[in-house]
Amino acid sequence: MRAIVMSEVGGPEVLKESEIDRPEPKAHEVLIKVCACGVCGHDALERSGVMKRHVELPMVLGHEVAGEVVEVGSAVSTLKVGDRVATLQRQPCGECYYCRRGQDSACPNNRFFGHRGHTGGYAEYMAASTRAVVKLPDEVPYEQGAVLACTAGTILNGLRDEANLRAGETVLVTGAGGGLGVNSIKLAKLFGGYVIAQTTSEQKVDALRAAGADEVVVSRGAFHEEVVKLTDGYGIDVVVDNVGAPVFKTAFRTLAPYGRFLVVGQVNGDPVNFNLAFMIQKGIRMIGCKSTRWTQLHDLVEMTRRGLFTPDVGQVMPLEHAAEAHRQLEDRQVIGRTVLVP
Ligand SMILES: [Zn+2]
Ligand SMILES: [Zn+2]
């Protein structure tokens, strides 16, 4: 089958089209004909060498997949050939303590698609455990289904299930022009938030307003004063931080008493230091947003089917343009997710 193989770490040019063996589904797996695969910041960090832990070369990246089941393993009873499906980013074991209490995103035995020899979705076919797969109704296009878990599941987890965002609360979305940012705006609006979006790009303002942002702050530096002013001095109840270290200090300073700070993204490996007393003084909760549970992907599929939410797909490109997709991601040229189609 055709796949985009990465044989060395480096710039986008290390992503090369190649012929490799089609994976064989194991007993509890299905073989998916990939119809769409999202290009994630995580992929770029692994390709460039910033994220090293799970890189085992050669590898095929891609953990945001939707497609059609073309083969089922001997122990699969819940899916059949022809089913449309979307995947989680990782495959939980289904047996451990965390899986059994519905916290499958914390499964210590999980296997991330594309990591450690598991062929990811930058390919014509990908094998996936049934525990990582949700059925996709006909109303939800593959391009949307592919990106639900990674670009919206993490945010649904953060806003709805961790921060308990309530109608009327103020929300700041940092790095709002990226793949997670636009969905952060949409979901925060769905739950009744008053949303301030921060971006570094003047060109993205209209698109962020179209996604539902009540206010847009364009800033490359400290933005806390401007943001707090927009809340009439009250501050932010929930920060959705898609950026991490480069904006942490200024984003943290926007928080209102009892604010919740959702750590969603970390674009580089830099540590941050801050005075813990600020957390005590304001009763701040800091929450690392672990990615998507099976139930959260299931809910997002239903929300999309019913028209409550539409995930943001920036552009669709042929699989062989994977390197170009990475280039554009790193140059921040696109709003929303790029989806590759084999
Ligand atoms: Zn992703
Ligand atoms: Zn488990």
Coordinates of C-alpha atoms and ligand atoms in Angstrom, one line a residue:
M1 CA 0.0 0.0 0.0
R2 CA 1.0 3.6 -0.4
A3 CA 2.2 5.4 2.8
I4 CA 4.1 8.4 3.9
V5 CA 7.2 7.0 5.6
M6 CA 9.5 9.0 7.9
S7 CA 12.9 7.3 8.0
E8 CA 14.8 10.1 9.7
V9 CA 14.0 13.1 12.0
G10 CA 14.1 16.5 10.4
G11 CA 12.3 19.1 8.3
P12 CA 9.0 18.3 6.4
E13 CA 11.1 16.8 3.5
V14 CA 11.7 13.7 5.6
L15 CA 8.1 12.7 4.9
K16 CA 8.4 10.5 1.8
E17 CA 5.9 8.5 -0.2
S18 CA 6.7 4.8 -0.2
E19 CA 5.2 1.3 -0.7
I20 CA 4.9 -0.7 2.4
D21 CA 3.1 -3.9 3.5
R22 CA -0.6 -3.6 4.4
P23 CA -1.2 -4.2 8.1
E24 CA -2.9 -7.5 9.1
P25 CA -5.7 -6.9 11.7
K26 CA -5.2 -8.9 14.9
A27 CA -8.1 -10.7 16.6
H28 CA -9.6 -7.6 18.3
E29 CA -8.7 -5.3 15.5
V30 CA -10.3 -4.0 12.3
L31 CA -8.5 -3.0 9.1
I32 CA -9.6 0.5 8.1
K33 CA -9.3 1.8 4.6
V34 CA -8.2 5.4 5.5
C35 CA -10.5 8.0 3.9
A36 CA -9.2 10.9 5.9
C37 CA -6.3 11.6 8.3
G38 CA -5.7 14.8 10.2
V39 CA -2.3 16.5 10.3
C40 CA -1.6 17.3 14.0
G41 CA 0.9 19.5 15.7
H42 CA 1.9 16.3 17.6
D43 CA 3.0 14.8 14.2
A44 CA 5.2 17.9 13.5
L45 CA 6.8 17.7 16.9
E46 CA 7.7 14.0 16.3
R47 CA 8.9 14.6 12.8
S48 CA 11.2 17.5 13.9
G49 CA 12.7 15.7 16.8
V50 CA 11.2 17.9 19.6
M51 CA 9.1 14.9 20.8
K52 CA 11.4 11.9 21.0
R53 CA 9.9 9.4 23.4
H54 CA 7.8 7.3 21.0
V55 CA 9.8 7.8 17.8
E56 CA 11.0 4.5 16.4
L57 CA 12.2 4.8 12.8
P58 CA 11.0 4.2 10.2
M59 CA 7.5 5.2 11.2
V60 CA 4.2 6.2 9.6
L61 CA 2.6 9.1 11.5
G62 CA -1.1 9.8 11.8
H63 CA -3.5 9.3 14.7
E64 CA -6.6 11.2 13.4
V65 CA -8.3 8.7 11.2
A66 CA -11.7 8.0 9.7
G67 CA -12.5 5.4 7.1
E68 CA -14.2 2.3 6.1
V69 CA -13.8 -1.1 7.7
V70 CA -12.6 -3.6 5.1
E71 CA -11.6 -6.5 7.2
V72 CA -12.4 -7.6 10.8
G73 CA -10.3 -9.7 13.2
S74 CA -11.5 -13.2 14.4
A75 CA -12.7 -11.9 17.8
V76 CA -14.6 -8.8 16.5
S77 CA -18.3 -8.9 16.9
T78 CA -19.3 -5.2 17.1
L79 CA -18.2 -4.0 13.7
K80 CA -18.5 -5.4 10.2
V81 CA -17.0 -4.8 6.8
G82 CA -18.5 -1.7 5.3
D83 CA -19.0 0.2 8.6
R84 CA -17.9 3.8 8.6
V85 CA -15.7 4.6 11.6
A86 CA -13.6 7.3 13.3
T87 CA -10.8 6.6 15.7
L88 CA -9.4 7.8 19.0
Q89 CA -5.8 8.9 19.0
R90 CA -4.7 5.8 20.9
Q91 CA -5.8 2.3 21.6
P92 CA -6.8 1.6 25.2
C93 CA -6.4 -2.0 26.5
G94 CA -10.0 -2.3 27.8
E95 CA -8.9 -4.4 30.7
C96 CA -7.0 -2.2 33.2
Y97 CA -8.4 -0.2 36.2
Y98 CA -8.6 3.0 34.2
C99 CA -10.3 1.4 31.2
R100 CA -12.8 -0.3 33.4
R101 CA -13.8 2.9 35.1
G102 CA -14.3 4.7 31.8
Q103 CA -11.0 6.7 32.0
D104 CA -9.5 4.9 29.0
S105 CA -7.5 8.0 27.9
A106 CA -5.3 7.3 31.0
C107 CA -4.8 3.6 30.1
P108 CA -1.2 2.8 30.9
N109 CA -1.2 0.0 28.2
N110 CA -2.5 2.2 25.4
R111 CA -0.8 2.3 22.1
F112 CA -0.8 5.6 20.2
F113 CA -1.4 5.3 16.4
G114 CA 1.8 5.9 14.6
H115 CA 4.0 5.2 17.6
R116 CA 6.5 2.3 18.1
G117 CA 6.0 0.4 15.0
H118 CA 2.3 0.8 14.7
T119 CA 1.5 2.1 11.3
G120 CA -0.5 5.3 11.6
G121 CA -3.0 7.0 9.3
Y122 CA -0.7 8.6 6.7
A123 CA -1.3 5.5 4.6
E124 CA -4.0 3.7 2.6
Y125 CA -4.9 1.3 5.4
M126 CA -4.5 1.2 9.2
A127 CA -5.4 -1.5 11.7
A128 CA -7.2 -0.4 14.9
S129 CA -8.5 -2.1 18.0
T130 CA -12.3 -2.0 18.3
R131 CA -11.7 -0.2 21.6
A132 CA -10.3 2.8 19.7
V133 CA -13.1 3.0 17.2
V134 CA -16.5 4.7 17.1
K135 CA -19.1 4.1 14.3
L136 CA -19.6 7.2 12.1
P137 CA -23.1 7.8 10.8
D138 CA -23.6 8.7 7.1
E139 CA -24.4 12.3 8.0
V140 CA -20.8 12.9 9.3
P141 CA -18.2 13.3 6.5
Y142 CA -14.9 11.4 6.9
E143 CA -12.9 14.6 7.0
Q144 CA -14.9 15.7 10.1
G145 CA -15.0 12.3 11.7
A146 CA -11.2 12.1 11.4
V147 CA -10.4 15.2 13.4
L148 CA -13.1 14.9 16.1
A149 CA -11.1 13.0 18.7
C150 CA -7.9 15.1 18.6
T151 CA -9.1 18.6 17.8
A152 CA -12.4 18.5 19.7
G153 CA -12.3 15.6 22.1
T154 CA -9.6 17.1 24.2
I155 CA -11.5 20.4 24.3
L156 CA -14.8 18.7 25.2
N157 CA -13.0 16.8 27.9
G158 CA -11.5 20.1 29.2
L159 CA -14.4 22.5 29.0
R160 CA -17.3 20.2 29.8
D161 CA -15.9 17.4 31.9
E162 CA -12.9 19.0 33.7
A163 CA -13.6 22.7 34.0
N164 CA -17.4 22.3 34.2
L165 CA -17.9 25.5 32.1
R166 CA -21.2 27.1 33.0
A167 CA -23.3 29.5 30.9
G168 CA -22.3 33.1 31.3
E169 CA -18.7 32.4 32.3
T170 CA -15.8 34.0 30.5
V171 CA -13.4 31.9 28.4
L172 CA -10.0 32.9 26.9
V173 CA -8.8 30.7 24.0
T174 CA -5.0 31.1 23.3
G175 CA -3.6 30.2 19.9
A176 CA -7.1 30.4 18.6
G177 CA -6.2 30.2 15.0
G178 CA -4.8 26.6 15.2
G179 CA -6.7 23.3 14.8
L180 CA -7.8 23.2 18.5
G181 CA -8.4 26.9 18.8
V182 CA -11.4 27.2 16.5
N183 CA -13.0 24.2 18.0
S184 CA -12.3 25.6 21.5
I185 CA -14.3 28.7 20.5
K186 CA -17.2 26.7 19.0
L187 CA -17.5 24.4 22.0
A188 CA -17.2 27.2 24.6
K189 CA -20.0 29.0 22.8
L190 CA -22.1 25.9 22.7
F191 CA -21.8 25.7 26.5
G192 CA -22.7 29.3 26.9
G193 CA -19.3 31.0 27.4
Y194 CA -18.4 34.5 26.6
V195 CA -15.4 33.9 24.4
I196 CA -12.2 35.9 23.9
A197 CA -9.9 34.5 21.3
Q198 CA -6.2 35.4 21.2
T199 CA -4.2 35.0 18.0
T200 CA -0.9 36.4 16.7
S201 CA -2.3 36.8 13.2
E202 CA -4.4 39.8 12.0
Q203 CA -5.5 37.8 9.0
K204 CA -7.3 35.3 11.3
V205 CA -9.6 37.8 13.0
D206 CA -12.6 37.4 10.7
A207 CA -12.4 33.6 10.7
L208 CA -12.3 33.6 14.6
R209 CA -15.3 35.9 14.8
A210 CA -17.1 33.7 12.3
A211 CA -16.4 30.7 14.5
G212 CA -18.2 32.5 17.3
A213 CA -15.6 34.5 19.2
D214 CA -17.2 37.5 21.0
E215 CA -13.8 39.3 21.1
V216 CA -10.5 38.8 19.3
V217 CA -7.2 40.0 20.7
V218 CA -4.3 40.1 18.3
S219 CA -1.0 40.0 20.2
R220 CA 2.5 38.5 20.1
G221 CA 3.4 39.7 23.6
A222 CA 1.7 40.2 26.9
F223 CA -2.1 40.4 26.5
H224 CA -3.5 40.0 30.0
E225 CA -4.3 43.7 30.5
E226 CA -6.3 43.9 27.2
V227 CA -8.1 40.6 28.0
V228 CA -9.1 41.6 31.5
K229 CA -10.3 45.0 30.2
L230 CA -12.7 43.1 27.8
T231 CA -14.2 41.4 30.8
D232 CA -14.8 44.7 32.6
G233 CA -12.0 44.0 34.9
Y234 CA -13.6 40.7 36.1
G235 CA -11.1 38.3 34.6
I236 CA -11.3 34.9 32.9
D237 CA -13.1 32.0 34.4
V238 CA -11.7 29.3 32.1
V239 CA -8.5 29.6 30.0
V240 CA -8.1 27.1 27.2
D241 CA -4.3 27.3 26.6
N242 CA -3.5 25.7 23.3
V243 CA 0.1 27.3 23.2
G244 CA 1.9 26.5 26.5
A245 CA 5.1 28.0 27.6
P246 CA 5.3 31.1 25.3
V247 CA 2.0 32.5 26.6
F248 CA 1.7 30.9 30.0
K249 CA 2.6 33.9 32.2
T250 CA 0.3 36.4 30.4
A251 CA -2.5 33.9 30.0
F252 CA -2.3 32.9 33.7
R253 CA -2.6 36.5 34.8
T254 CA -6.0 36.9 33.1
L255 CA -7.6 34.5 35.6
A256 CA -10.5 35.5 37.8
P257 CA -10.9 34.1 41.3
Y258 CA -11.7 30.4 41.1
G259 CA -10.6 30.4 37.5
R260 CA -9.6 27.1 35.8
F261 CA -6.6 26.9 33.6
L262 CA -6.8 24.2 31.0
V263 CA -3.3 23.1 29.7
V264 CA -4.1 21.8 26.3
G265 CA -1.0 22.4 24.2
Q266 CA 2.7 22.9 24.7
V267 CA 4.3 24.0 21.4
N268 CA 7.9 23.7 22.7
G269 CA 9.7 21.9 25.4
D270 CA 10.4 24.9 27.5
P271 CA 9.6 24.8 31.3
V272 CA 7.7 27.6 33.0
N273 CA 8.2 29.0 36.4
F274 CA 5.7 30.9 38.4
N275 CA 4.8 31.6 42.0
L276 CA 2.5 29.0 43.4
A277 CA 1.1 31.7 45.8
F278 CA -1.0 33.0 42.9
M279 CA -2.9 29.8 42.7
I280 CA -3.7 29.9 46.4
Q281 CA -4.6 33.6 46.4
K282 CA -7.2 33.1 43.7
G283 CA -8.2 29.5 44.3
I284 CA -7.0 28.6 40.8
R285 CA -7.3 25.1 39.4
M286 CA -4.8 24.0 36.8
I287 CA -5.9 21.0 34.7
G288 CA -3.8 19.1 32.3
C289 CA -6.2 18.1 29.5
K290 CA -5.6 14.4 28.9
S291 CA -6.9 13.5 25.5
T292 CA -10.2 11.9 24.5
R293 CA -12.1 9.1 26.1
W294 CA -14.2 6.7 24.0
T295 CA -17.4 8.1 25.4
Q296 CA -16.3 11.7 24.6
L297 CA -15.6 10.7 20.9
H298 CA -19.0 9.0 20.9
D299 CA -20.7 12.2 22.2
L300 CA -18.9 14.4 19.6
V301 CA -20.0 12.1 16.8
E302 CA -23.6 12.5 18.0
M303 CA -23.2 16.3 18.5
T304 CA -21.9 16.5 14.9
R305 CA -24.7 14.3 13.5
R306 CA -27.3 16.5 15.1
G307 CA -25.8 19.7 13.9
L308 CA -24.9 21.0 17.4
F309 CA -21.2 21.1 16.5
T310 CA -19.2 21.1 13.3
P311 CA -15.5 20.4 13.7
D312 CA -13.2 22.8 11.9
V313 CA -11.5 21.3 8.8
G314 CA -9.2 23.9 7.3
Q315 CA -8.3 22.2 4.0
V316 CA -8.2 18.8 2.4
M317 CA -5.0 17.7 0.6
P318 CA -3.9 14.5 -1.2
L319 CA -1.8 12.1 1.0
E320 CA 1.3 12.6 -1.1
H321 CA 1.3 16.3 -0.1
A322 CA 2.0 15.4 3.6
A323 CA 5.3 17.3 3.6
E324 CA 3.6 20.4 2.2
A325 CA 0.9 20.1 4.9
H326 CA 3.6 20.0 7.6
R327 CA 5.3 23.1 6.1
Q328 CA 2.0 25.0 6.2
L329 CA 1.3 23.9 9.7
E330 CA 4.7 25.1 10.9
D331 CA 4.3 28.4 9.0
R332 CA 0.8 28.8 10.6
Q333 CA -0.7 29.4 7.1
V334 CA -3.9 27.5 7.7
I335 CA -6.8 28.0 9.9
G336 CA -8.1 24.8 11.3
R337 CA -7.0 21.3 10.6
T338 CA -5.5 20.0 7.3
V339 CA -6.8 16.6 6.4
L340 CA -4.9 14.2 4.1
V341 CA -6.9 11.9 1.8
P342 CA -5.1 8.9 0.3
Ligands
ZN1 ZN -3.7 14.9 16.9
ZN2 ZN -6.4 0.0 29.8

